[in-house]
Short mmCIF file of C-alpha atoms in Angstrom, two decimals:
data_model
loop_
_atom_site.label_atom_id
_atom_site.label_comp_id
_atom_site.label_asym_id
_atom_site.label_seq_id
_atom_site.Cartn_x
_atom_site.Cartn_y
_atom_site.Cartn_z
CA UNK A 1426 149.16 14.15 32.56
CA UNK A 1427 152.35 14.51 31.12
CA UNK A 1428 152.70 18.41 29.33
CA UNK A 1429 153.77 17.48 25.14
CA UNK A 1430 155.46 21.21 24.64
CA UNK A 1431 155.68 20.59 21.33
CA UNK A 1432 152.29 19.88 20.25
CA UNK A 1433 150.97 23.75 19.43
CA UNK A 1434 147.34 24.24 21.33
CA UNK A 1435 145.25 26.15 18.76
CA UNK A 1436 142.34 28.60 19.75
CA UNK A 1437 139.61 26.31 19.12
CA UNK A 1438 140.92 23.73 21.44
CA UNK A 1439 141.97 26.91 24.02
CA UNK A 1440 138.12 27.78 23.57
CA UNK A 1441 137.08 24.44 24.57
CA UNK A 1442 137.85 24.96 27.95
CA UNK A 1443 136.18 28.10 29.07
CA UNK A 1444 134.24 26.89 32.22
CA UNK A 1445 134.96 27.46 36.09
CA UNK A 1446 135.79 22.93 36.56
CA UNK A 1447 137.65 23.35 33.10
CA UNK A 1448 139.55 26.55 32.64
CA UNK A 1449 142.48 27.12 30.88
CA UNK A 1450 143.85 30.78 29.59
CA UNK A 1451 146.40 31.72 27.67
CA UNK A 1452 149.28 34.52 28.65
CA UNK A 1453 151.99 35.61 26.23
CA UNK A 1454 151.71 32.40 24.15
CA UNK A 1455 151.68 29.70 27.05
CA UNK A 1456 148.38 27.83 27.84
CA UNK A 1457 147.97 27.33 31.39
CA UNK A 1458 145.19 24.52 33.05
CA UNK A 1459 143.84 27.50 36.06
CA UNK A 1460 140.85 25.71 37.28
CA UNK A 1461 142.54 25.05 40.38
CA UNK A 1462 144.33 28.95 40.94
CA UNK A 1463 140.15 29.87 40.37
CA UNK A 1464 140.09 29.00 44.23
CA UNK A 1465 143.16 30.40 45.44
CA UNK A 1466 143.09 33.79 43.67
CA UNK A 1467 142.78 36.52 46.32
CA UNK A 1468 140.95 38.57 43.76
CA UNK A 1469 138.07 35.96 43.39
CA UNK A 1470 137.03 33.36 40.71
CA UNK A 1471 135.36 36.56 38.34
CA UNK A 1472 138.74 38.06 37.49
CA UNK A 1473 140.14 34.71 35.67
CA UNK A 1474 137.05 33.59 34.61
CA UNK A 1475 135.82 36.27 32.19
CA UNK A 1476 138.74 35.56 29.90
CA UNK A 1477 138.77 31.76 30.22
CA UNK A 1478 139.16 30.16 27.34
CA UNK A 1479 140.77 32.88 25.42
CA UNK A 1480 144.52 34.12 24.81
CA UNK A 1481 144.05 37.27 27.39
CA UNK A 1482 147.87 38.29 27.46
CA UNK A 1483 146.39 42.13 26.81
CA UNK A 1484 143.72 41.95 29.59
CA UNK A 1485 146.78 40.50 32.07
CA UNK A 1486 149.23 42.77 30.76
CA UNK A 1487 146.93 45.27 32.03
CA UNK A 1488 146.76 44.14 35.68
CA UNK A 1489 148.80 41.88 36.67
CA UNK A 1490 152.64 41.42 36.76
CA UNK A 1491 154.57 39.22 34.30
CA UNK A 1492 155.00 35.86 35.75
CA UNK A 1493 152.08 35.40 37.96
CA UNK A 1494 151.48 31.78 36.71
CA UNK A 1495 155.15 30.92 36.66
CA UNK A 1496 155.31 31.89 40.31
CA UNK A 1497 151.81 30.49 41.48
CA UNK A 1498 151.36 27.55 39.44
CA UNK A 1499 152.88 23.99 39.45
CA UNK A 1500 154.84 22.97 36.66
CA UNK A 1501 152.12 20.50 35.30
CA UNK A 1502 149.89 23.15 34.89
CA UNK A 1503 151.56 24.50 32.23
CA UNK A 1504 149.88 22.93 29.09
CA UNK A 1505 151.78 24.07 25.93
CA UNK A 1506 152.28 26.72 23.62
CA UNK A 1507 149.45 28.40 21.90
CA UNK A 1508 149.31 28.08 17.86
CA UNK A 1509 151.23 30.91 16.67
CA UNK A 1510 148.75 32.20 14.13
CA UNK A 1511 146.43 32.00 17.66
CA UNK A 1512 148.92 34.25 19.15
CA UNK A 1513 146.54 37.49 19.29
CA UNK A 1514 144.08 38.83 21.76
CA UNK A 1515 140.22 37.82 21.22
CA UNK A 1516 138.17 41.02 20.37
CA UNK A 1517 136.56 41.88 24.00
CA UNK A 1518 139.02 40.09 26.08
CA UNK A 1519 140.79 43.33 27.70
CA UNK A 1520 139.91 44.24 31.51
CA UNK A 1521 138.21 47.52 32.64
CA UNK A 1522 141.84 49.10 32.27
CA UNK A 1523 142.41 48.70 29.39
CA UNK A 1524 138.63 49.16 28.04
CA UNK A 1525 138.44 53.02 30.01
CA UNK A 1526 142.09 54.17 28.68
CA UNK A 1527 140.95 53.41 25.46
CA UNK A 1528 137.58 54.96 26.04
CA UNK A 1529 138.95 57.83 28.06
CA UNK A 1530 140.33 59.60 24.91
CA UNK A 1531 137.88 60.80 22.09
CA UNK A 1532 138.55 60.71 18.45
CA UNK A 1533 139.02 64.34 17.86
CA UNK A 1534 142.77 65.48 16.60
CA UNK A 1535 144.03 67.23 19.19
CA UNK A 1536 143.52 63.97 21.89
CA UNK A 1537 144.58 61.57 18.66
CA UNK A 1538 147.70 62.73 19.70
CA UNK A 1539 148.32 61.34 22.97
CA UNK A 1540 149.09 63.12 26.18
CA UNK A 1541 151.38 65.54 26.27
CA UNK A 1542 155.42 65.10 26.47
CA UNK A 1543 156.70 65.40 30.50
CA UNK A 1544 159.19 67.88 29.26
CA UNK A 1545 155.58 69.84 28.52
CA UNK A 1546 154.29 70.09 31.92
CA UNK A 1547 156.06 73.26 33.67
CA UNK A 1548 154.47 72.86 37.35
CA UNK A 1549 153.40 70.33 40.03
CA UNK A 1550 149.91 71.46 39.14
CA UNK A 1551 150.10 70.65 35.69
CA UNK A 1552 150.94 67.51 36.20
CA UNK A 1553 148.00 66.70 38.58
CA UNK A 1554 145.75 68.69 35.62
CA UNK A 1555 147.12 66.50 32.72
CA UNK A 1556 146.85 63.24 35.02
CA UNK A 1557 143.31 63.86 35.86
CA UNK A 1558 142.76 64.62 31.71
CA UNK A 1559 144.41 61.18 30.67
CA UNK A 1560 144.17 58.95 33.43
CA UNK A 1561 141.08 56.48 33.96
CA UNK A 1562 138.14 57.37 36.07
CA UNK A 1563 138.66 55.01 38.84
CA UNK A 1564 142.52 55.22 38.44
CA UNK A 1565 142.57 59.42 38.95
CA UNK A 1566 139.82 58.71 42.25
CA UNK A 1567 142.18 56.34 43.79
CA UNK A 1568 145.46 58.53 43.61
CA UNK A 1569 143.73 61.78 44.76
CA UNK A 1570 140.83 60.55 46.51
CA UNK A 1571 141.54 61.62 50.08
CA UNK A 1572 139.45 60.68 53.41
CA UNK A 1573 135.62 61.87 54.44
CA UNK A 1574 135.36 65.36 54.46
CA UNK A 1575 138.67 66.16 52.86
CA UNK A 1576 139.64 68.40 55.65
CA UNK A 1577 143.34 67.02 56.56
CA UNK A 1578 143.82 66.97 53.18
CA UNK A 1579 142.72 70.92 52.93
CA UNK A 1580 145.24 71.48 55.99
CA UNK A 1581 147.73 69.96 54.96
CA UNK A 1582 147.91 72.18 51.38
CA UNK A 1583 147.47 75.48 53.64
CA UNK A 1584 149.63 74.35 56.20
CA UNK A 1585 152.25 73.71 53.19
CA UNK A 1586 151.85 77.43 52.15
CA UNK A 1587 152.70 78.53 55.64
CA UNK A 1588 155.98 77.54 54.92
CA UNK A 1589 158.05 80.80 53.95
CA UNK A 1590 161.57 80.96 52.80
CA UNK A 1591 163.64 84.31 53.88
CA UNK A 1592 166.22 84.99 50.67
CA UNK A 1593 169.63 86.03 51.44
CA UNK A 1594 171.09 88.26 49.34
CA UNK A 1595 174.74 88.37 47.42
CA UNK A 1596 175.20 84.66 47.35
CA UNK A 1597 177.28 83.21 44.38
CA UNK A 1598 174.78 80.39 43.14
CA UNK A 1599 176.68 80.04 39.57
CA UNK A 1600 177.14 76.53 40.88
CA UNK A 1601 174.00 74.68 43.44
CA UNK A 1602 174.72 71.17 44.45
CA UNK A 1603 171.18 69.77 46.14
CA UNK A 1604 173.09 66.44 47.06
CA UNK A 1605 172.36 64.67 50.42
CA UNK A 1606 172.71 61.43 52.39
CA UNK A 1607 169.18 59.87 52.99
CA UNK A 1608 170.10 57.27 55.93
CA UNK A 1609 173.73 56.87 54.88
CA UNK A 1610 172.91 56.83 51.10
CA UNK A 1611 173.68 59.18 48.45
CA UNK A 1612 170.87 61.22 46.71
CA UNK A 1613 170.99 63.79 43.78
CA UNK A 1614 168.59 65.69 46.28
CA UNK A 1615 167.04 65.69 49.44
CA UNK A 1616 164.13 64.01 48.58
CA UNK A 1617 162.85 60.64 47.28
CA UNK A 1618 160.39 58.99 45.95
CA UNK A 1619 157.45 58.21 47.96
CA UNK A 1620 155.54 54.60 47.83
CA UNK A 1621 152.34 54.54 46.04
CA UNK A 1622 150.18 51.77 45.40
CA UNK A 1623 149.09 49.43 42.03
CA UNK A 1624 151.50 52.40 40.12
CA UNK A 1625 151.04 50.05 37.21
CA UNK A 1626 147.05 51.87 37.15
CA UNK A 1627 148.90 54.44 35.36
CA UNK A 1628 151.49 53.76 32.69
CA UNK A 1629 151.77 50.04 31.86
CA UNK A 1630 155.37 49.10 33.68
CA UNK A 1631 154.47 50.94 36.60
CA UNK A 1632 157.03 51.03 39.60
CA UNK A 1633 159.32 49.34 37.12
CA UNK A 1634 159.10 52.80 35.52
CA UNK A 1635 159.70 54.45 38.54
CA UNK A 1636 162.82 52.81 39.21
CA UNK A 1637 164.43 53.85 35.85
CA UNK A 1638 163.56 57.15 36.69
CA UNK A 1639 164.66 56.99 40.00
CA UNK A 1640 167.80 55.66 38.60
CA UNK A 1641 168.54 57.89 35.85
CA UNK A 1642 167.69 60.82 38.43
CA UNK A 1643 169.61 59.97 40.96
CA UNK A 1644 167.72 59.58 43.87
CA UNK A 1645 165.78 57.07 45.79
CA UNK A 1646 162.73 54.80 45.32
CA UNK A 1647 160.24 53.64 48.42
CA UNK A 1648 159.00 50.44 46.65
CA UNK A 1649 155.02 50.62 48.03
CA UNK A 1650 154.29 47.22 49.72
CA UNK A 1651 151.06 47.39 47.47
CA UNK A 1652 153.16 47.74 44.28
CA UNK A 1653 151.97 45.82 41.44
CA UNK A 1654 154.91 44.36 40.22
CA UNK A 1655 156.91 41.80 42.41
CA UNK A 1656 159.98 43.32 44.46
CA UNK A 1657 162.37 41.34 42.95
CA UNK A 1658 161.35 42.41 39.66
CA UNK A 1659 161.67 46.02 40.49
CA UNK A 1660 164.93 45.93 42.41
CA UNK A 1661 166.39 43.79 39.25
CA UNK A 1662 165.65 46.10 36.34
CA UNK A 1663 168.07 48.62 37.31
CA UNK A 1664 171.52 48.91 37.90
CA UNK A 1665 172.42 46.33 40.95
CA UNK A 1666 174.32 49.56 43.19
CA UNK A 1667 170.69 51.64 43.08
CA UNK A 1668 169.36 52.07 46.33
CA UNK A 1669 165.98 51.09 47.52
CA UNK A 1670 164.03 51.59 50.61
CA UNK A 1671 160.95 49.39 51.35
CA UNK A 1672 157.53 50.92 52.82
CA UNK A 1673 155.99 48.16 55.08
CA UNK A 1674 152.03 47.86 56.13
CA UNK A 1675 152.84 44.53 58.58
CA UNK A 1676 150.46 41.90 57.71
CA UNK A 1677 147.79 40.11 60.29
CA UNK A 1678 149.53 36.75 58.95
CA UNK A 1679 153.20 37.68 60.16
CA UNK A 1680 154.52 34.80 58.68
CA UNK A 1681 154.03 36.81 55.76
CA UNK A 1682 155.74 39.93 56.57
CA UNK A 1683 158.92 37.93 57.82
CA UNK A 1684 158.86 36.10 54.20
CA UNK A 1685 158.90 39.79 52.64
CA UNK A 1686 160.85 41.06 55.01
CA UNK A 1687 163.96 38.53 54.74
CA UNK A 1688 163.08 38.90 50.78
CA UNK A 1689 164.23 42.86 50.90
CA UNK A 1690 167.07 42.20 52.62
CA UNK A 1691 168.45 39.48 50.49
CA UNK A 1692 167.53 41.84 47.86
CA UNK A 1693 169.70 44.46 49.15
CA UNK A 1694 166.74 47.24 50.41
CA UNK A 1695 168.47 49.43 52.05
CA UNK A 1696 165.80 50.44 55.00
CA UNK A 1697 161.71 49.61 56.00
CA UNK A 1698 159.43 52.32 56.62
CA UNK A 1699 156.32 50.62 58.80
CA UNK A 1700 153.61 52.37 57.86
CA UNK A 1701 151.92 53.51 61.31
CA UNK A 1702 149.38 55.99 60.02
CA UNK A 1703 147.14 54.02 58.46
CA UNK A 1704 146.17 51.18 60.80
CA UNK A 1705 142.38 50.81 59.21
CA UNK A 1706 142.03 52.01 55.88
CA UNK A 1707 140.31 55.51 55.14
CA UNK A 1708 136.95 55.94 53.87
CA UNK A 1709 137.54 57.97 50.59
CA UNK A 1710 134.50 58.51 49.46
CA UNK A 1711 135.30 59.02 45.41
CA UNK A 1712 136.99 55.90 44.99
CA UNK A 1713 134.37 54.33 46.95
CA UNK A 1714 131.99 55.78 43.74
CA UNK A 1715 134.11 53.94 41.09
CA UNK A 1716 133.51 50.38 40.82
CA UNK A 1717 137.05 49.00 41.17
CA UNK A 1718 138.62 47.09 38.71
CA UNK A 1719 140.51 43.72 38.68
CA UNK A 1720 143.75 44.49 40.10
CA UNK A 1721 146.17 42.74 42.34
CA UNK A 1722 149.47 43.36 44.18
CA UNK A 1723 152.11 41.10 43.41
CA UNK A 1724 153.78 41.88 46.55
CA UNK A 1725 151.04 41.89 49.56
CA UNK A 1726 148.67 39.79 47.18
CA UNK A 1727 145.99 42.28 48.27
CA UNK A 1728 143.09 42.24 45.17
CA UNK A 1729 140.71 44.81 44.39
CA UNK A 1730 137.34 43.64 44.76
CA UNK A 1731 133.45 45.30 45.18
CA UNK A 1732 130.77 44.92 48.15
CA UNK A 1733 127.80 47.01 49.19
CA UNK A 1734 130.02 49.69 50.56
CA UNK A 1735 131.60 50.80 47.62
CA UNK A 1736 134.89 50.06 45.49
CA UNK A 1737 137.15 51.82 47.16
CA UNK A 1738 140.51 50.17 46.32
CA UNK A 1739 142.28 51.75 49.34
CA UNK A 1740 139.54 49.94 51.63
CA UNK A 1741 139.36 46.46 50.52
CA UNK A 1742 143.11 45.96 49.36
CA UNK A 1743 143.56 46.83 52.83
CA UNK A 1744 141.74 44.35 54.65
CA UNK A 1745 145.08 42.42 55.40
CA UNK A 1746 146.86 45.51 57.61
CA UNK A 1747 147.39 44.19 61.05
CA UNK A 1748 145.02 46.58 63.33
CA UNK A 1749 146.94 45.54 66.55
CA UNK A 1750 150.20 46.43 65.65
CA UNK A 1751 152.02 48.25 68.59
CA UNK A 1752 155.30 50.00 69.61
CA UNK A 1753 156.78 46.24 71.09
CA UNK A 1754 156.45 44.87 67.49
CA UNK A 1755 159.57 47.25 65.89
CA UNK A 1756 161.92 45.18 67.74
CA UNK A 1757 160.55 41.86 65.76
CA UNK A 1758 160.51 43.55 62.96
CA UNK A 1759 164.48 45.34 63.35
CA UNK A 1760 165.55 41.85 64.21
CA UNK A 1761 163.09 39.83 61.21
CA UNK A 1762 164.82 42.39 58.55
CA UNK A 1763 168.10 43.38 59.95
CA UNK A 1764 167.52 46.71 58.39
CA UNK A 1765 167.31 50.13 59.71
CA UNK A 1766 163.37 51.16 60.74
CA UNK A 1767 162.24 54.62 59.90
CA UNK A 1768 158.64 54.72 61.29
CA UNK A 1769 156.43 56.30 58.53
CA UNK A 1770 153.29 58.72 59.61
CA UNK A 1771 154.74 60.08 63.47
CA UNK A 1772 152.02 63.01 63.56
CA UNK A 1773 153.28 64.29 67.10
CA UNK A 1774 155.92 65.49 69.38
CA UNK A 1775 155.32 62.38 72.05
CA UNK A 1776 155.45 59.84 69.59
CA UNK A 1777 158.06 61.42 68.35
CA UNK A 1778 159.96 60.83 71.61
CA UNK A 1779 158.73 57.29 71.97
CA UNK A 1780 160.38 57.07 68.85
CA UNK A 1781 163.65 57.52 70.34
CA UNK A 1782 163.19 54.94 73.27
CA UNK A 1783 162.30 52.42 70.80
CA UNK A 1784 165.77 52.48 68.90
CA UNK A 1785 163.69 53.10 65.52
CA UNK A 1786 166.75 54.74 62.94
CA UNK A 1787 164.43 57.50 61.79
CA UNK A 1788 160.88 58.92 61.62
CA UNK A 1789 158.47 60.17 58.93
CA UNK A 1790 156.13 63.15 59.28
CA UNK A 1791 152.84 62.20 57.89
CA UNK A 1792 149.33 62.19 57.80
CA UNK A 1793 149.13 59.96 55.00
CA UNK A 1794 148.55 62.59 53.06
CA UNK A 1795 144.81 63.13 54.63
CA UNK A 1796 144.11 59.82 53.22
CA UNK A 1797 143.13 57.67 56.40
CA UNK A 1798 141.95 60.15 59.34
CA UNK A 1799 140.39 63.08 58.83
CA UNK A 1800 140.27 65.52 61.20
#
């Protein structure tokens, strides 16, 4: 069937076709036919078809990255244009994100407000306060949920405070330059920042956000292979000379890790951190609580999803981590990329030093922040 773009679909037709061998939906005025993406969406049938039949541009604005129809759809699925008097979200048809931010806040006058400015948070521990105030219930127990008992996670605070600095006095500091070279790149200091999954759980553009902040700090980003926008979305919203580094979990279909992998570099990612300490996903048991909602990454394709265990998102978006992975893989995946390897979660001195006979470029201290083993 040949697509007539100029013929205007209105609601009442859109509505028409609201069942699972008939589905079409509507995303940021263009109808799309998705009865056949029902079967191939990682995240399962469910997700789609609880808004079919409906313009649900707010409930996929929520969740899902711009495009994902464009990219996963043929061309003949695209129907037409919705009716622009249509061209407004259904009461009803948001997600669970959507539904708990707005539910999260009450209607009293101090919270009318919003949350507060970032200027207005004066500590690392404010933040984390403030976040668990205005974030979602199953968003806050999958960013600080950490594994079992929570006892790596305890360590690794104490162990943190361990850590004392010795002043020297007399030292002109009228002028402190914190600049460094992170594997040959410049950064306004000697830090960057971390990956972290689905980011777009939190403020709307998600790692997108990240990267202008990155950007207008200075320093650089670790694009989470879990990210919830598409790479090539991320790396092109900033200026084309900002660095980017590239954390890796290598998939049990390698096909698909060489596809992503020849992506970054033709992107211009500067280096791939394989994630080696997480090679089954941790049981954290308050996001486990927390049914999850629908969510998917446009980058592993990993979808969030429920089962008689729990909702953990760390757990089932992490089904598709290769669990064999060993040291003889880095050389496939230095030669698949091209890129330098910095091997991300090296928790002791001997695998530090098979590090070195393995030509990897760097290494990572990490536990995963107490969020796989716990020990």
């Amino acid at each position: 069937m040949n697509t007539d773009s100029s013929r205007h679909i209105s609601l009442a037709e859109l509505r028409k076709h609201d069942r699972k061998d008939d589905c079409w939906i509507a995303v940021h005025s263009k109808v799309w036919d998705v009865t056949e993406f029902l079967h191939e969406h990682s995240g399962g049938p469910e997700i789609i078809l609880q808004n079919a039949g409906t313009n649900a541009t707010e409930a996929f604005d929520e969740v899902y990255a711009p495009g994902i129809f464009e990219e996963n759809l043929s061309e003949d699925r695209f129907k037409s244009f919705l009716e622009p008097s249509s061209d407004v979200a259904p009461p009803g048809a948001t997600m669970e994100v959507g539904e708990a931010r707005k539910q999260k806040r009450s209607a009293s006058a101090d919270e009318v407000a919003g949350p507060p400015q970032l200027h207005a948070l004066i500590s690392a521990a404010h933040f984390e306060t403030v976040a668990g105030q205005e974030l979602t219930p199953k968003t806050w127990a999958f960013y600080s949920s950490t594994a079992t008992d929570l006892s790596t996670h305890r360590q690794n605070k104490a162990l943190l405070r361990r850590i004392m600095i010795q002043p020297r006095i007399l030292r002109d500091v009228s002028k402190v330059d914190f600049r460094r070279k992170i594997l040959g790149h410049d950064s306004a200091a000697p830090f960057f920042t971390s990956p972290a999954a689905m980011a777009k759980l939190a403020p709307p553009d998600g790692e997108l956000a990240l990267a202008r902040a990155a950007g207008a700090e200075d320093i650089i980003q670790c694009v989470s292979n879990n990210a919830s926008y598409p790479l090539s979305s991320i790396v092109e919203s900033v200026d084309p000379k900002q660095p980017f580094f590239l954390q890796l979990y290598v998939n049990s279909e390698r096909h698909k890790t060489a596809d992503l992998l020849q992506k970054a570099k033709a992107l211009g990612i500067k280096a791939i951190f394989v994630t080696v300490d997480a090679p089954v996903p941790g049981k954290r048991e308050a996001d486990e609580r927390i049914a999850a909602v629908d969510i998917q990454s446009a980058i592993s394709g990993a979808a969030s999803s429920n089962d008689k265990k729990g909702g953990g998102l760390g757990r089932l978006m992490g089904q598709y981590i290769d669990k064999a992975l060993t040291w003889s893989d880095l050389a496939w995946i230095k030669e698949t990329s091209e890129l330098p390897i910095v091997l991300k979660g090296v928790q002791s001195v001997a695998d530090a030093e098979m590090a070195l006979t393995y030509d990897v470029d760097a290494i990572f201290l990490s536990n995963h922040g107490g969020r796989s083993l716990d020990t």
